Amino acid sequence: MDMRTLSKNVKNASQNVKPRGSLGGIFAAVSGVIGLFSIGAGALGSFYNVDGGHRAVIFNNITGLKDKVYNEGTHLKIPFIETPVIFNVRSKPTLIESPTGSKDLQTVNITLRVLAKPDVPYLPHIYRTLGTNYDERVLPSITNEVLKSVVAQFNASQLITQREKVSALIRGRLVERAQEFHIILDDVAITHLSFSKEYSSAVEAKQVAQQEAEKAKFVVEKAEQDKKSAIIKAQGEATSAKVISDAMQKNPNFIDLRRIEAAKDIAKLLSKSSNKIYLDSNNLLFGTITKDLKESNDE
């Protein structure tokens, strides 16, 4: 091998080595970036936040669910091993409809609004036995049970007139049942209460009949009062006529006195009119002196 051939081989080897060194640097840089991202992701994955009005429990893939409840704030966890489960511990409204029967076998449709929240110290037990949707699993069943047992103690009419008492009984029993599942009920209220169409029609017909009876009673009482009023009025007129008759018999000039009083009333009424009216003394009843009065005066 001559010197020219040796130099050519060395040149080719050096050219072949240079690209390999460049690729190795690129791979090292990429590996470093991936490592940094992995470290950053691992660091970020080591923290989790619990917002206001929430609590958390930790499930460990190795040891299982922890019994500790974590409050609001930022907490540490082991990445890829521990998983936080967040619970909303605010009161949550739930509407529950339940058809049931009354004591007199009437169908009653009741809607309850329930404000429920979990008992915080028992969150691990609730998650272990019921899951995060504990309210959907428990509230409908215990509400139907309590409603059927309470409503069956009252007649349909009592459910309306004693609604406050019914609501208090439902609330008390429902709170007791919910405590067995470590659920706290802040409020229980009846938002809707209705009956079957047949019963509603019967109640309406009964109310109409009662109103008609009251109206007829009023008409009868009014007729009786009118009768008494007519009798009293007739008696008063008869008494008045007798008094006038007696007065006329005792004093023949009594009628003339009444005519003078009537003339004064007519004159007073005409004086208030804006129209001009010309009347003679006869129209004004001023010619009130009768023949008997003249004769008595002449005598």
CSV table of C-alpha atoms in Angstrom, one decimal:
chain,number,residue,atom,x,y,z
A,1,MET,CA,0.0,0.0,0.0
A,2,ASP,CA,1.5,3.3,-1.1
A,3,MET,CA,1.3,6.6,0.8
A,4,ARG,CA,-1.4,8.0,-1.5
A,5,THR,CA,-3.7,5.1,-0.8
A,6,LEU,CA,-3.2,5.3,3.0
A,7,SER,CA,-3.9,9.0,3.1
A,8,LYS,CA,-7.1,8.4,1.1
A,9,ASN,CA,-8.3,5.8,3.6
A,10,VAL,CA,-7.6,8.0,6.6
A,11,LYS,CA,-9.6,10.8,5.0
A,12,ASN,CA,-12.5,8.5,4.3
A,13,ALA,CA,-12.5,7.2,7.8
A,14,SER,CA,-12.4,10.7,9.3
A,15,GLN,CA,-15.3,11.7,7.1
A,16,ASN,CA,-17.3,8.6,8.3
A,17,VAL,CA,-16.5,9.3,12.0
A,18,LYS,CA,-17.7,12.9,11.9
A,19,PRO,CA,-21.4,12.3,11.1
A,20,ARG,CA,-21.5,9.6,13.8
A,21,GLY,CA,-20.3,12.1,16.4
A,22,SER,CA,-22.9,14.6,15.2
A,23,LEU,CA,-25.8,12.1,15.5
A,24,GLY,CA,-24.7,11.1,18.9
A,25,GLY,CA,-24.8,14.7,20.1
A,26,ILE,CA,-28.3,15.1,18.8
A,27,PHE,CA,-29.5,12.0,20.5
A,28,ALA,CA,-27.9,13.1,23.8
A,29,ALA,CA,-29.6,16.5,23.5
A,30,VAL,CA,-33.0,15.0,22.8
A,31,SER,CA,-32.5,12.6,25.7
A,32,GLY,CA,-31.7,15.4,28.0
A,33,VAL,CA,-34.7,17.4,26.9
A,34,ILE,CA,-36.9,14.3,27.4
A,35,GLY,CA,-35.4,13.8,30.8
A,36,LEU,CA,-36.0,17.4,31.8
A,37,PHE,CA,-39.6,17.1,30.7
A,38,SER,CA,-40.0,13.9,32.6
A,39,ILE,CA,-38.6,15.4,35.7
A,40,GLY,CA,-40.9,18.5,35.3
A,41,ALA,CA,-43.9,16.3,34.7
A,42,GLY,CA,-43.0,14.2,37.7
A,43,ALA,CA,-42.7,17.3,39.8
A,44,LEU,CA,-46.0,18.7,38.6
A,45,GLY,CA,-47.7,15.3,39.1
A,46,SER,CA,-46.6,15.3,42.7
A,47,PHE,CA,-49.1,18.1,43.6
A,48,TYR,CA,-52.8,18.4,43.5
A,49,ASN,CA,-55.2,21.1,44.5
A,50,VAL,CA,-58.4,20.9,46.6
A,51,ASP,CA,-60.7,23.8,45.8
A,52,GLY,CA,-63.0,25.6,48.3
A,53,GLY,CA,-66.0,23.6,49.3
A,54,HIS,CA,-64.3,20.4,48.4
A,55,ARG,CA,-62.4,17.6,50.2
A,56,ALA,CA,-60.2,14.8,48.9
A,57,VAL,CA,-59.3,11.2,49.7
A,58,ILE,CA,-56.3,9.4,48.3
A,59,PHE,CA,-56.4,6.0,46.6
A,60,ASN,CA,-53.0,4.2,46.6
A,61,ASN,CA,-52.5,1.6,43.9
A,62,ILE,CA,-50.4,-0.5,46.3
A,63,THR,CA,-52.0,-0.1,49.7
A,64,GLY,CA,-55.5,0.9,48.7
A,65,LEU,CA,-57.7,3.8,50.0
A,66,LYS,CA,-56.3,5.9,52.7
A,67,ASP,CA,-58.5,6.9,55.7
A,68,LYS,CA,-57.3,10.5,55.8
A,69,VAL,CA,-59.4,13.3,54.5
A,70,TYR,CA,-57.5,16.2,52.9
A,71,ASN,CA,-58.8,19.7,53.3
A,72,GLU,CA,-58.7,22.7,50.9
A,73,GLY,CA,-55.3,23.7,49.5
A,74,THR,CA,-52.3,22.1,47.7
A,75,HIS,CA,-51.1,18.7,48.7
A,76,LEU,CA,-48.3,16.2,47.7
A,77,LYS,CA,-48.9,12.8,46.2
A,78,ILE,CA,-46.8,10.0,44.7
A,79,PRO,CA,-47.0,10.2,40.8
A,80,PHE,CA,-48.5,7.2,39.0
A,81,ILE,CA,-49.2,5.5,42.4
A,82,GLU,CA,-51.6,7.8,44.3
A,83,THR,CA,-54.8,9.2,42.8
A,84,PRO,CA,-56.8,12.0,44.5
A,85,VAL,CA,-60.6,11.7,44.6
A,86,ILE,CA,-62.3,15.0,45.0
A,87,PHE,CA,-65.7,15.4,46.8
A,88,ASN,CA,-68.0,18.4,46.7
A,89,VAL,CA,-69.1,18.9,50.3
A,90,ARG,CA,-71.5,21.8,49.6
A,91,SER,CA,-75.2,21.3,50.1
A,92,LYS,CA,-76.6,20.0,46.8
A,93,PRO,CA,-80.3,20.4,45.9
A,94,THR,CA,-82.1,17.3,44.6
A,95,LEU,CA,-85.7,17.1,43.4
A,96,ILE,CA,-87.3,13.7,44.0
A,97,GLU,CA,-90.8,12.8,42.7
A,98,SER,CA,-92.7,10.0,44.3
A,99,PRO,CA,-96.3,8.7,43.7
A,100,THR,CA,-97.8,7.2,46.8
A,101,GLY,CA,-101.1,6.4,48.5
A,102,SER,CA,-103.0,8.2,51.3
A,103,LYS,CA,-104.9,6.6,54.1
A,104,ASP,CA,-108.2,6.8,52.2
A,105,LEU,CA,-106.5,5.1,49.2
A,106,GLN,CA,-106.1,8.2,47.1
A,107,THR,CA,-103.2,8.6,44.7
A,108,VAL,CA,-100.9,11.4,45.8
A,109,ASN,CA,-98.0,12.8,43.7
A,110,ILE,CA,-95.4,14.5,45.9
A,111,THR,CA,-92.2,16.3,44.9
A,112,LEU,CA,-89.5,16.8,47.6
A,113,ARG,CA,-86.5,19.1,47.4
A,114,VAL,CA,-83.7,17.8,49.5
A,115,LEU,CA,-80.5,19.7,50.3
A,116,ALA,CA,-77.8,17.0,51.0
A,117,LYS,CA,-74.1,16.8,51.6
A,118,PRO,CA,-71.7,14.1,52.7
A,119,ASP,CA,-70.5,13.8,56.3
A,120,VAL,CA,-66.8,14.9,55.8
A,121,PRO,CA,-65.1,12.6,58.4
A,122,TYR,CA,-66.7,9.6,56.7
A,123,LEU,CA,-65.7,10.4,53.1
A,124,PRO,CA,-63.4,7.4,52.8
A,125,HIS,CA,-66.2,5.1,53.9
A,126,ILE,CA,-68.7,6.8,51.6
A,127,TYR,CA,-66.2,6.4,48.6
A,128,ARG,CA,-65.5,2.8,49.5
A,129,THR,CA,-69.2,1.7,49.8
A,130,LEU,CA,-71.1,4.1,47.6
A,131,GLY,CA,-68.7,6.0,45.4
A,132,THR,CA,-68.8,9.7,44.4
A,133,ASN,CA,-72.5,9.5,43.2
A,134,TYR,CA,-73.6,8.6,46.7
A,135,ASP,CA,-76.7,10.9,46.5
A,136,GLU,CA,-78.0,9.3,43.4
A,137,ARG,CA,-77.7,5.8,44.9
A,138,VAL,CA,-79.2,6.6,48.3
A,139,LEU,CA,-81.6,9.5,48.3
A,140,PRO,CA,-84.3,8.3,45.8
A,141,SER,CA,-84.8,4.9,47.6
A,142,ILE,CA,-84.9,6.2,51.1
A,143,THR,CA,-87.1,9.2,50.1
A,144,ASN,CA,-89.7,6.9,48.5
A,145,GLU,CA,-89.6,4.6,51.6
A,146,VAL,CA,-90.2,7.5,54.0
A,147,LEU,CA,-92.9,9.2,51.8
A,148,LYS,CA,-94.9,6.0,51.6
A,149,SER,CA,-94.8,5.4,55.3
A,150,VAL,CA,-95.7,9.0,56.3
A,151,VAL,CA,-98.4,9.7,53.7
A,152,ALA,CA,-100.2,6.5,54.5
A,153,GLN,CA,-101.0,7.9,57.9
A,154,PHE,CA,-103.1,10.8,56.6
A,155,ASN,CA,-106.3,11.3,54.5
A,156,ALA,CA,-106.1,13.3,51.3
A,157,SER,CA,-107.8,16.3,52.9
A,158,GLN,CA,-105.4,16.1,55.9
A,159,LEU,CA,-102.4,16.3,53.6
A,160,ILE,CA,-103.6,19.7,52.5
A,161,THR,CA,-104.8,21.1,55.9
A,162,GLN,CA,-101.9,19.6,57.9
A,163,ARG,CA,-99.2,20.1,55.4
A,164,GLU,CA,-96.8,21.6,57.9
A,165,LYS,CA,-97.1,18.5,60.2
A,166,VAL,CA,-96.7,16.1,57.2
A,167,SER,CA,-93.5,18.0,56.1
A,168,ALA,CA,-92.0,17.9,59.6
A,169,LEU,CA,-92.6,14.1,59.9
A,170,ILE,CA,-91.1,13.5,56.5
A,171,ARG,CA,-88.0,15.6,57.4
A,172,GLY,CA,-87.4,13.9,60.7
A,173,ARG,CA,-87.6,10.4,59.3
A,174,LEU,CA,-85.6,11.2,56.2
A,175,VAL,CA,-82.8,12.8,58.3
A,176,GLU,CA,-82.6,9.6,60.4
A,177,ARG,CA,-82.4,7.4,57.4
A,178,ALA,CA,-79.8,9.5,55.7
A,179,GLN,CA,-77.6,9.5,58.8
A,180,GLU,CA,-77.3,5.7,58.4
A,181,PHE,CA,-75.4,6.4,55.1
A,182,HIS,CA,-73.4,9.3,56.6
A,183,ILE,CA,-75.3,11.9,54.6
A,184,ILE,CA,-76.4,15.2,56.1
A,185,LEU,CA,-79.7,16.7,55.1
A,186,ASP,CA,-79.8,20.5,55.6
A,187,ASP,CA,-83.4,20.9,54.4
A,188,VAL,CA,-86.3,18.9,53.2
A,189,ALA,CA,-89.4,20.6,51.7
A,190,ILE,CA,-92.5,19.6,49.9
A,191,THR,CA,-92.5,21.6,46.6
A,192,HIS,CA,-95.5,20.0,44.9
A,193,LEU,CA,-98.5,18.1,46.1
A,194,SER,CA,-101.3,16.9,43.7
A,195,PHE,CA,-104.0,14.2,43.5
A,196,SER,CA,-105.5,12.2,40.7
A,197,LYS,CA,-107.9,13.9,38.2
A,198,GLU,CA,-110.9,12.0,39.6
A,199,TYR,CA,-110.2,13.1,43.2
A,200,SER,CA,-109.6,16.7,42.1
A,201,SER,CA,-112.9,16.7,40.1
A,202,ALA,CA,-114.7,15.3,43.2
A,203,VAL,CA,-113.2,18.0,45.4
A,204,GLU,CA,-114.1,20.7,42.9
A,205,ALA,CA,-117.7,19.4,42.7
A,206,LYS,CA,-118.0,19.3,46.5
A,207,GLN,CA,-116.8,22.9,46.7
A,208,VAL,CA,-119.3,24.0,44.1
A,209,ALA,CA,-122.1,22.2,46.0
A,210,GLN,CA,-121.1,23.9,49.2
A,211,GLN,CA,-121.0,27.3,47.5
A,212,GLU,CA,-124.5,26.7,46.1
A,213,ALA,CA,-125.8,25.6,49.5
A,214,GLU,CA,-124.3,28.7,51.1
A,215,LYS,CA,-125.8,30.9,48.3
A,216,ALA,CA,-129.3,29.2,48.8
A,217,LYS,CA,-129.0,29.8,52.6
A,218,PHE,CA,-128.2,33.4,52.0
A,219,VAL,CA,-131.2,33.8,49.6
A,220,VAL,CA,-133.5,32.3,52.3
A,221,GLU,CA,-132.1,34.5,55.0
A,222,LYS,CA,-132.4,37.5,52.8
A,223,ALA,CA,-136.1,36.7,52.0
A,224,GLU,CA,-136.8,36.3,55.7
A,225,GLN,CA,-135.2,39.6,56.4
A,226,ASP,CA,-137.1,41.3,53.5
A,227,LYS,CA,-140.3,39.8,54.9
A,228,LYS,CA,-139.6,41.1,58.4
A,229,SER,CA,-138.7,44.5,56.9
A,230,ALA,CA,-141.9,44.6,55.0
A,231,ILE,CA,-143.9,43.7,58.1
A,232,ILE,CA,-142.1,46.3,60.1
A,233,LYS,CA,-142.6,48.9,57.4
A,234,ALA,CA,-146.3,48.1,57.1
A,235,GLN,CA,-146.7,48.3,60.8
A,236,GLY,CA,-144.9,51.6,60.9
A,237,GLU,CA,-147.1,53.0,58.1
A,238,ALA,CA,-150.3,51.8,59.8
A,239,THR,CA,-149.2,53.4,63.0
A,240,SER,CA,-148.3,56.6,61.2
A,241,ALA,CA,-151.7,56.6,59.5
A,242,LYS,CA,-153.5,56.1,62.8
A,243,VAL,CA,-151.5,58.9,64.4
A,244,ILE,CA,-152.4,61.2,61.5
A,245,SER,CA,-156.0,60.1,61.6
A,246,ASP,CA,-156.2,60.7,65.3
A,247,ALA,CA,-154.5,64.1,64.9
A,248,MET,CA,-156.9,65.1,62.2
A,249,GLN,CA,-159.9,64.1,64.3
A,250,LYS,CA,-158.7,66.1,67.3
A,251,ASN,CA,-157.5,69.1,65.2
A,252,PRO,CA,-159.1,69.7,61.8
A,253,ASN,CA,-156.3,72.2,61.0
A,254,PHE,CA,-153.6,69.5,61.1
A,255,ILE,CA,-153.9,68.9,57.3
A,256,ASP,CA,-153.4,72.6,56.7
A,257,LEU,CA,-150.2,72.5,58.7
A,258,ARG,CA,-148.9,69.6,56.6
A,259,ARG,CA,-149.7,71.5,53.4
A,260,ILE,CA,-147.8,74.5,54.7
A,261,GLU,CA,-144.8,72.3,55.4
A,262,ALA,CA,-145.0,70.8,51.9
A,263,ALA,CA,-145.2,74.3,50.4
A,264,LYS,CA,-142.1,75.4,52.3
A,265,ASP,CA,-140.1,72.3,51.0
A,266,ILE,CA,-141.2,73.0,47.4
A,267,ALA,CA,-140.2,76.7,47.7
A,268,LYS,CA,-136.8,75.7,49.1
A,269,LEU,CA,-136.2,73.2,46.3
A,270,LEU,CA,-137.1,75.7,43.6
A,271,SER,CA,-135.0,78.4,45.0
A,272,LYS,CA,-131.9,76.3,44.4
A,273,SER,CA,-132.7,75.9,40.7
A,274,SER,CA,-130.8,78.0,38.1
A,275,ASN,CA,-133.9,78.3,35.9
A,276,LYS,CA,-136.5,81.0,36.3
A,277,ILE,CA,-139.9,79.5,37.2
A,278,TYR,CA,-143.1,81.4,37.5
A,279,LEU,CA,-145.8,79.7,39.7
A,280,ASP,CA,-148.9,81.0,41.2
A,281,SER,CA,-149.8,80.5,44.8
A,282,ASN,CA,-151.9,77.4,44.1
A,283,ASN,CA,-149.0,75.6,42.5
A,284,LEU,CA,-146.9,76.5,45.5
A,285,LEU,CA,-149.6,75.2,47.7
A,286,PHE,CA,-149.8,78.7,49.3
A,287,GLY,CA,-153.6,78.7,49.0
A,288,THR,CA,-153.8,76.4,52.0
A,289,ILE,CA,-156.6,78.2,53.9
A,290,THR,CA,-159.5,75.9,53.7
A,291,LYS,CA,-163.2,76.8,54.0
A,292,ASP,CA,-163.3,75.4,57.5
A,293,LEU,CA,-160.3,77.5,58.6
A,294,LYS,CA,-161.9,80.7,57.1
A,295,GLU,CA,-165.2,80.0,58.9
A,296,SER,CA,-163.3,79.3,62.2
A,297,ASN,CA,-161.4,82.6,61.7
A,298,ASP,CA,-164.6,84.5,60.9
A,299,GLU,CA,-166.2,83.2,64.0
